[in-house]
Tab-separated table of C-alpha atoms and ligand atoms in Angstrom:
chain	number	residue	atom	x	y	z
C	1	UNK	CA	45.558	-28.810	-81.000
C	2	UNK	CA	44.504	-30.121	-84.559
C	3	UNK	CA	46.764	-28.074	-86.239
C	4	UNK	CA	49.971	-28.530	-84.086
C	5	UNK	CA	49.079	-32.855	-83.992
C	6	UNK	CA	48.911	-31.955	-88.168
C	7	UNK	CA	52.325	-30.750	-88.374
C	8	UNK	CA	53.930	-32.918	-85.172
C	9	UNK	CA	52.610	-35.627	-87.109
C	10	UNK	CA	54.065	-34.330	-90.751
C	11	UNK	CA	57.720	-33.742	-89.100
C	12	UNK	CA	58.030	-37.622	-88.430
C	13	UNK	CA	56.757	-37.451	-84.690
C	14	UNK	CA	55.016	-40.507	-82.944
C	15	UNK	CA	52.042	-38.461	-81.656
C	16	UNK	CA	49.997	-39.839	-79.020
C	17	UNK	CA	46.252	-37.979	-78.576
C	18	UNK	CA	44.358	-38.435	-75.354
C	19	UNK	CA	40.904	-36.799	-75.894
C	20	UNK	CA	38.817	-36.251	-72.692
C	21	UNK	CA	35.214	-35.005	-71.859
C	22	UNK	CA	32.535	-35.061	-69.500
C	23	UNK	CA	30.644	-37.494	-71.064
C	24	UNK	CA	30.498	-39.412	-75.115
C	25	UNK	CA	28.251	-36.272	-76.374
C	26	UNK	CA	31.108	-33.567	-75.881
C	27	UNK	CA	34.383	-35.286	-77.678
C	28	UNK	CA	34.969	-33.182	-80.447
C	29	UNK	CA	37.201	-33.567	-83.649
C	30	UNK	CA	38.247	-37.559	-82.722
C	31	UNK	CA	38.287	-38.104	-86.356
C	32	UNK	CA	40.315	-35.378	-87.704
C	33	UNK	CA	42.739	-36.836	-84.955
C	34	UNK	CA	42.762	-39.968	-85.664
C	35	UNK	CA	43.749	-38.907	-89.602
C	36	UNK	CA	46.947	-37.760	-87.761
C	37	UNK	CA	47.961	-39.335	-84.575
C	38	UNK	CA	49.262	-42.302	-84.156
C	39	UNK	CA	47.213	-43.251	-81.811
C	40	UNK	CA	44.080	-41.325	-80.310
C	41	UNK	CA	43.064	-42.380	-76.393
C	42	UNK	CA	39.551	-41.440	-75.499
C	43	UNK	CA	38.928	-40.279	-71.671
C	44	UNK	CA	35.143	-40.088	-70.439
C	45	UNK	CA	34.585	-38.796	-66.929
C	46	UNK	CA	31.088	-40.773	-67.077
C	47	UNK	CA	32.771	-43.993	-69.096
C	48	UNK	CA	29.773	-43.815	-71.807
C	49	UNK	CA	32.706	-43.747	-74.053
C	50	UNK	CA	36.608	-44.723	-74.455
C	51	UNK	CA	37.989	-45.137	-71.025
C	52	UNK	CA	35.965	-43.989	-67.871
C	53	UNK	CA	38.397	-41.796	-66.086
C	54	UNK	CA	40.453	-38.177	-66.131
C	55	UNK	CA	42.702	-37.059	-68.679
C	56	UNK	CA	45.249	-37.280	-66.681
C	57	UNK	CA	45.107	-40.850	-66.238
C	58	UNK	CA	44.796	-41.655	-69.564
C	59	UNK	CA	48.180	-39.911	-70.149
C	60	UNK	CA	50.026	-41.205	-67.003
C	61	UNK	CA	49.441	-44.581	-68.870
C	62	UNK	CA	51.236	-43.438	-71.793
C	63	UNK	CA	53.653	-41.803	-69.612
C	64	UNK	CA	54.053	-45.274	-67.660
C	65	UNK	CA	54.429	-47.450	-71.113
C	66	UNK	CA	56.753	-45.462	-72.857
C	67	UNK	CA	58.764	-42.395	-73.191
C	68	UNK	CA	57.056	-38.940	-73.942
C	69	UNK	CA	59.449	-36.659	-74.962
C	70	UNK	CA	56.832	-33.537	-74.831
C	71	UNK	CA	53.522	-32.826	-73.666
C	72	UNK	CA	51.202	-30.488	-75.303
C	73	UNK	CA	47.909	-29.404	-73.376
C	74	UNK	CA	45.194	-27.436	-74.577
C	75	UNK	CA	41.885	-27.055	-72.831
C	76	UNK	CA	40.514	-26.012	-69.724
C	77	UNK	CA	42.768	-24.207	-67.195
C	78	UNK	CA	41.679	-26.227	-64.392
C	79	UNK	CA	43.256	-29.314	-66.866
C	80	UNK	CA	45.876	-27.803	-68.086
C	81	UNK	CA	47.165	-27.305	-64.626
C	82	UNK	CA	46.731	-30.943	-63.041
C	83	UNK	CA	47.897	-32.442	-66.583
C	84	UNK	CA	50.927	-29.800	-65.689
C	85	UNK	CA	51.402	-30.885	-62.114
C	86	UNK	CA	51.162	-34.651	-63.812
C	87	UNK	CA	54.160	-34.282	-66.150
C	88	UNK	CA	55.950	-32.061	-63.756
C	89	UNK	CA	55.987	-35.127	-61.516
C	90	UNK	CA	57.845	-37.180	-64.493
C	91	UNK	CA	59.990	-34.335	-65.701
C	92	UNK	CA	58.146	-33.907	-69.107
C	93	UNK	CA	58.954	-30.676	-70.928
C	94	UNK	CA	55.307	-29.646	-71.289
C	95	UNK	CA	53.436	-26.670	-73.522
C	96	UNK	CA	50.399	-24.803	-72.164
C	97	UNK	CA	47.975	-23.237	-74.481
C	98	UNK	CA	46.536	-20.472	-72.503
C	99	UNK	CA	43.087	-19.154	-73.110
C	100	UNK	CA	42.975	-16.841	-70.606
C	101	UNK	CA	40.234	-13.871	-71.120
C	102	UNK	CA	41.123	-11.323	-74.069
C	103	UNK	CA	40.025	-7.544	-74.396
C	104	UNK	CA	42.078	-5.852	-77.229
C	105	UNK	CA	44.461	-8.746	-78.019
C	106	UNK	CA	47.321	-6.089	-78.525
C	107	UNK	CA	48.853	-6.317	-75.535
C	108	UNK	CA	47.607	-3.127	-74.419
C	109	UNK	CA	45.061	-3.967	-72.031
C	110	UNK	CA	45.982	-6.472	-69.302
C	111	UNK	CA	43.034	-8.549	-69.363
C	112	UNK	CA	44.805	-11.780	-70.542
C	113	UNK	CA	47.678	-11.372	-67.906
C	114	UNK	CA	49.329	-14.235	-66.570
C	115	UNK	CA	52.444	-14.455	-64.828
C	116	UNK	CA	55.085	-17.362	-65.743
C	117	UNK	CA	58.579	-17.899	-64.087
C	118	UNK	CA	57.698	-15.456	-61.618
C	119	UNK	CA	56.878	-12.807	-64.668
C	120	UNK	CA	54.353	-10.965	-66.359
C	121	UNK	CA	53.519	-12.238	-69.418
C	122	UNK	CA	50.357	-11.615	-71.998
C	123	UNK	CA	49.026	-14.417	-73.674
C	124	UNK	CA	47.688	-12.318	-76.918
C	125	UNK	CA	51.138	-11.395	-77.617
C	126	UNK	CA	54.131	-13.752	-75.711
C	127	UNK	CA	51.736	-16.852	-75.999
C	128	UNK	CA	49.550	-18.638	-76.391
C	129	UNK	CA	51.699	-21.568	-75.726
C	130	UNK	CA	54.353	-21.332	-72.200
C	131	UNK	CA	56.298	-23.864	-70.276
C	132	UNK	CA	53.154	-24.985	-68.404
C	133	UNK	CA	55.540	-25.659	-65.481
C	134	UNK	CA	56.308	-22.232	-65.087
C	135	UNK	CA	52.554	-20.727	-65.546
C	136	UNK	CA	50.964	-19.498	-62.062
C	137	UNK	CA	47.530	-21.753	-62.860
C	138	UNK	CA	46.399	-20.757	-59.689
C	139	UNK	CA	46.596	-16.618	-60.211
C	140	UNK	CA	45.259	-17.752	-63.611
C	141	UNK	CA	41.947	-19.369	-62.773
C	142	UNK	CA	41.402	-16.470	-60.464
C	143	UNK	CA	41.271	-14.027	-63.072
C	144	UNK	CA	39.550	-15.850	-65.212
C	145	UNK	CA	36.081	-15.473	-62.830
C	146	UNK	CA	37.171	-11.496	-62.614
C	147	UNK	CA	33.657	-10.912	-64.343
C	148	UNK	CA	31.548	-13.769	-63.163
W	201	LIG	S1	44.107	-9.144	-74.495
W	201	LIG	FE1	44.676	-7.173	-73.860
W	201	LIG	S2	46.755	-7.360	-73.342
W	201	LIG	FE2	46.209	-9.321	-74.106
């Protein structure tokens, strides 16, 4: 996500960063953020720091305050997929960054397949980023316990 707020950031873009973790302890890279966003919202589930809540609150408020012209989530599926259902609801064009289990990262072995608008796709080589509102999250956290 650094890299992509970097050069949103660099091509004139108002970028708006909503960080979110468990708890204060596991927010990572706030400052390099904050060196490029506009403005950087933290989420805590446990409140210890920023705002006690989900990420997905903490973007519906941007969402409610302003207009967001794209979304951009990166993190775990689970997230990805409510912050999905979340823009869906507001008809934000929204990016996925899958991180679905690799093997051989050629495209040869299946392991990372995901299916999008109804298709197969494989995140090592079409992705990693899809029109989250098109990615089966569902199918996708299933295979992603395949070896647990
Ligand atoms: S990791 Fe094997 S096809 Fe993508």
């Amino acid at each position: 996500m650094l890299p992509i707020i970097e050069a949103m950031s660099n091509a004139g873009n108002k970028v708006i960063a909503v960080l979110a973790a468990r708890t204060k302890d596991l927010v990572i890279l706030e400052e390099q953020v904050k060196e490029f966003a506009t403005e950087v919202i933290v989420m805590t589930d446990d409140g210890s720091y920023g705002e006690k809540g989900l990420i997905t609150e903490g973007i519906e408020k941007v969402i409610n305050r302003e207009k967001v012209d794209l979304c951009l989530t990166i993190g775990p599926a689970v997230m990805m997929k409510f912050v999905s259902l979340l823009t869906k609801k507001y008809e934000i064009p929204t990016l996925a960054s899958l991180n679905t289990i690799m093997v051989d990262g050629t495209g040869m072995c299946g392991a990372c397949r995901v299916t999008v608008s109804g298709k197969t796709r494989f995140v090592c080589v079409d992705g990693p980023e899809f029109d989250a509102h098109q990615v089966d999250f569902d199918e996708m956290l299933m295979r992603l316990k395949a070896y647990n």
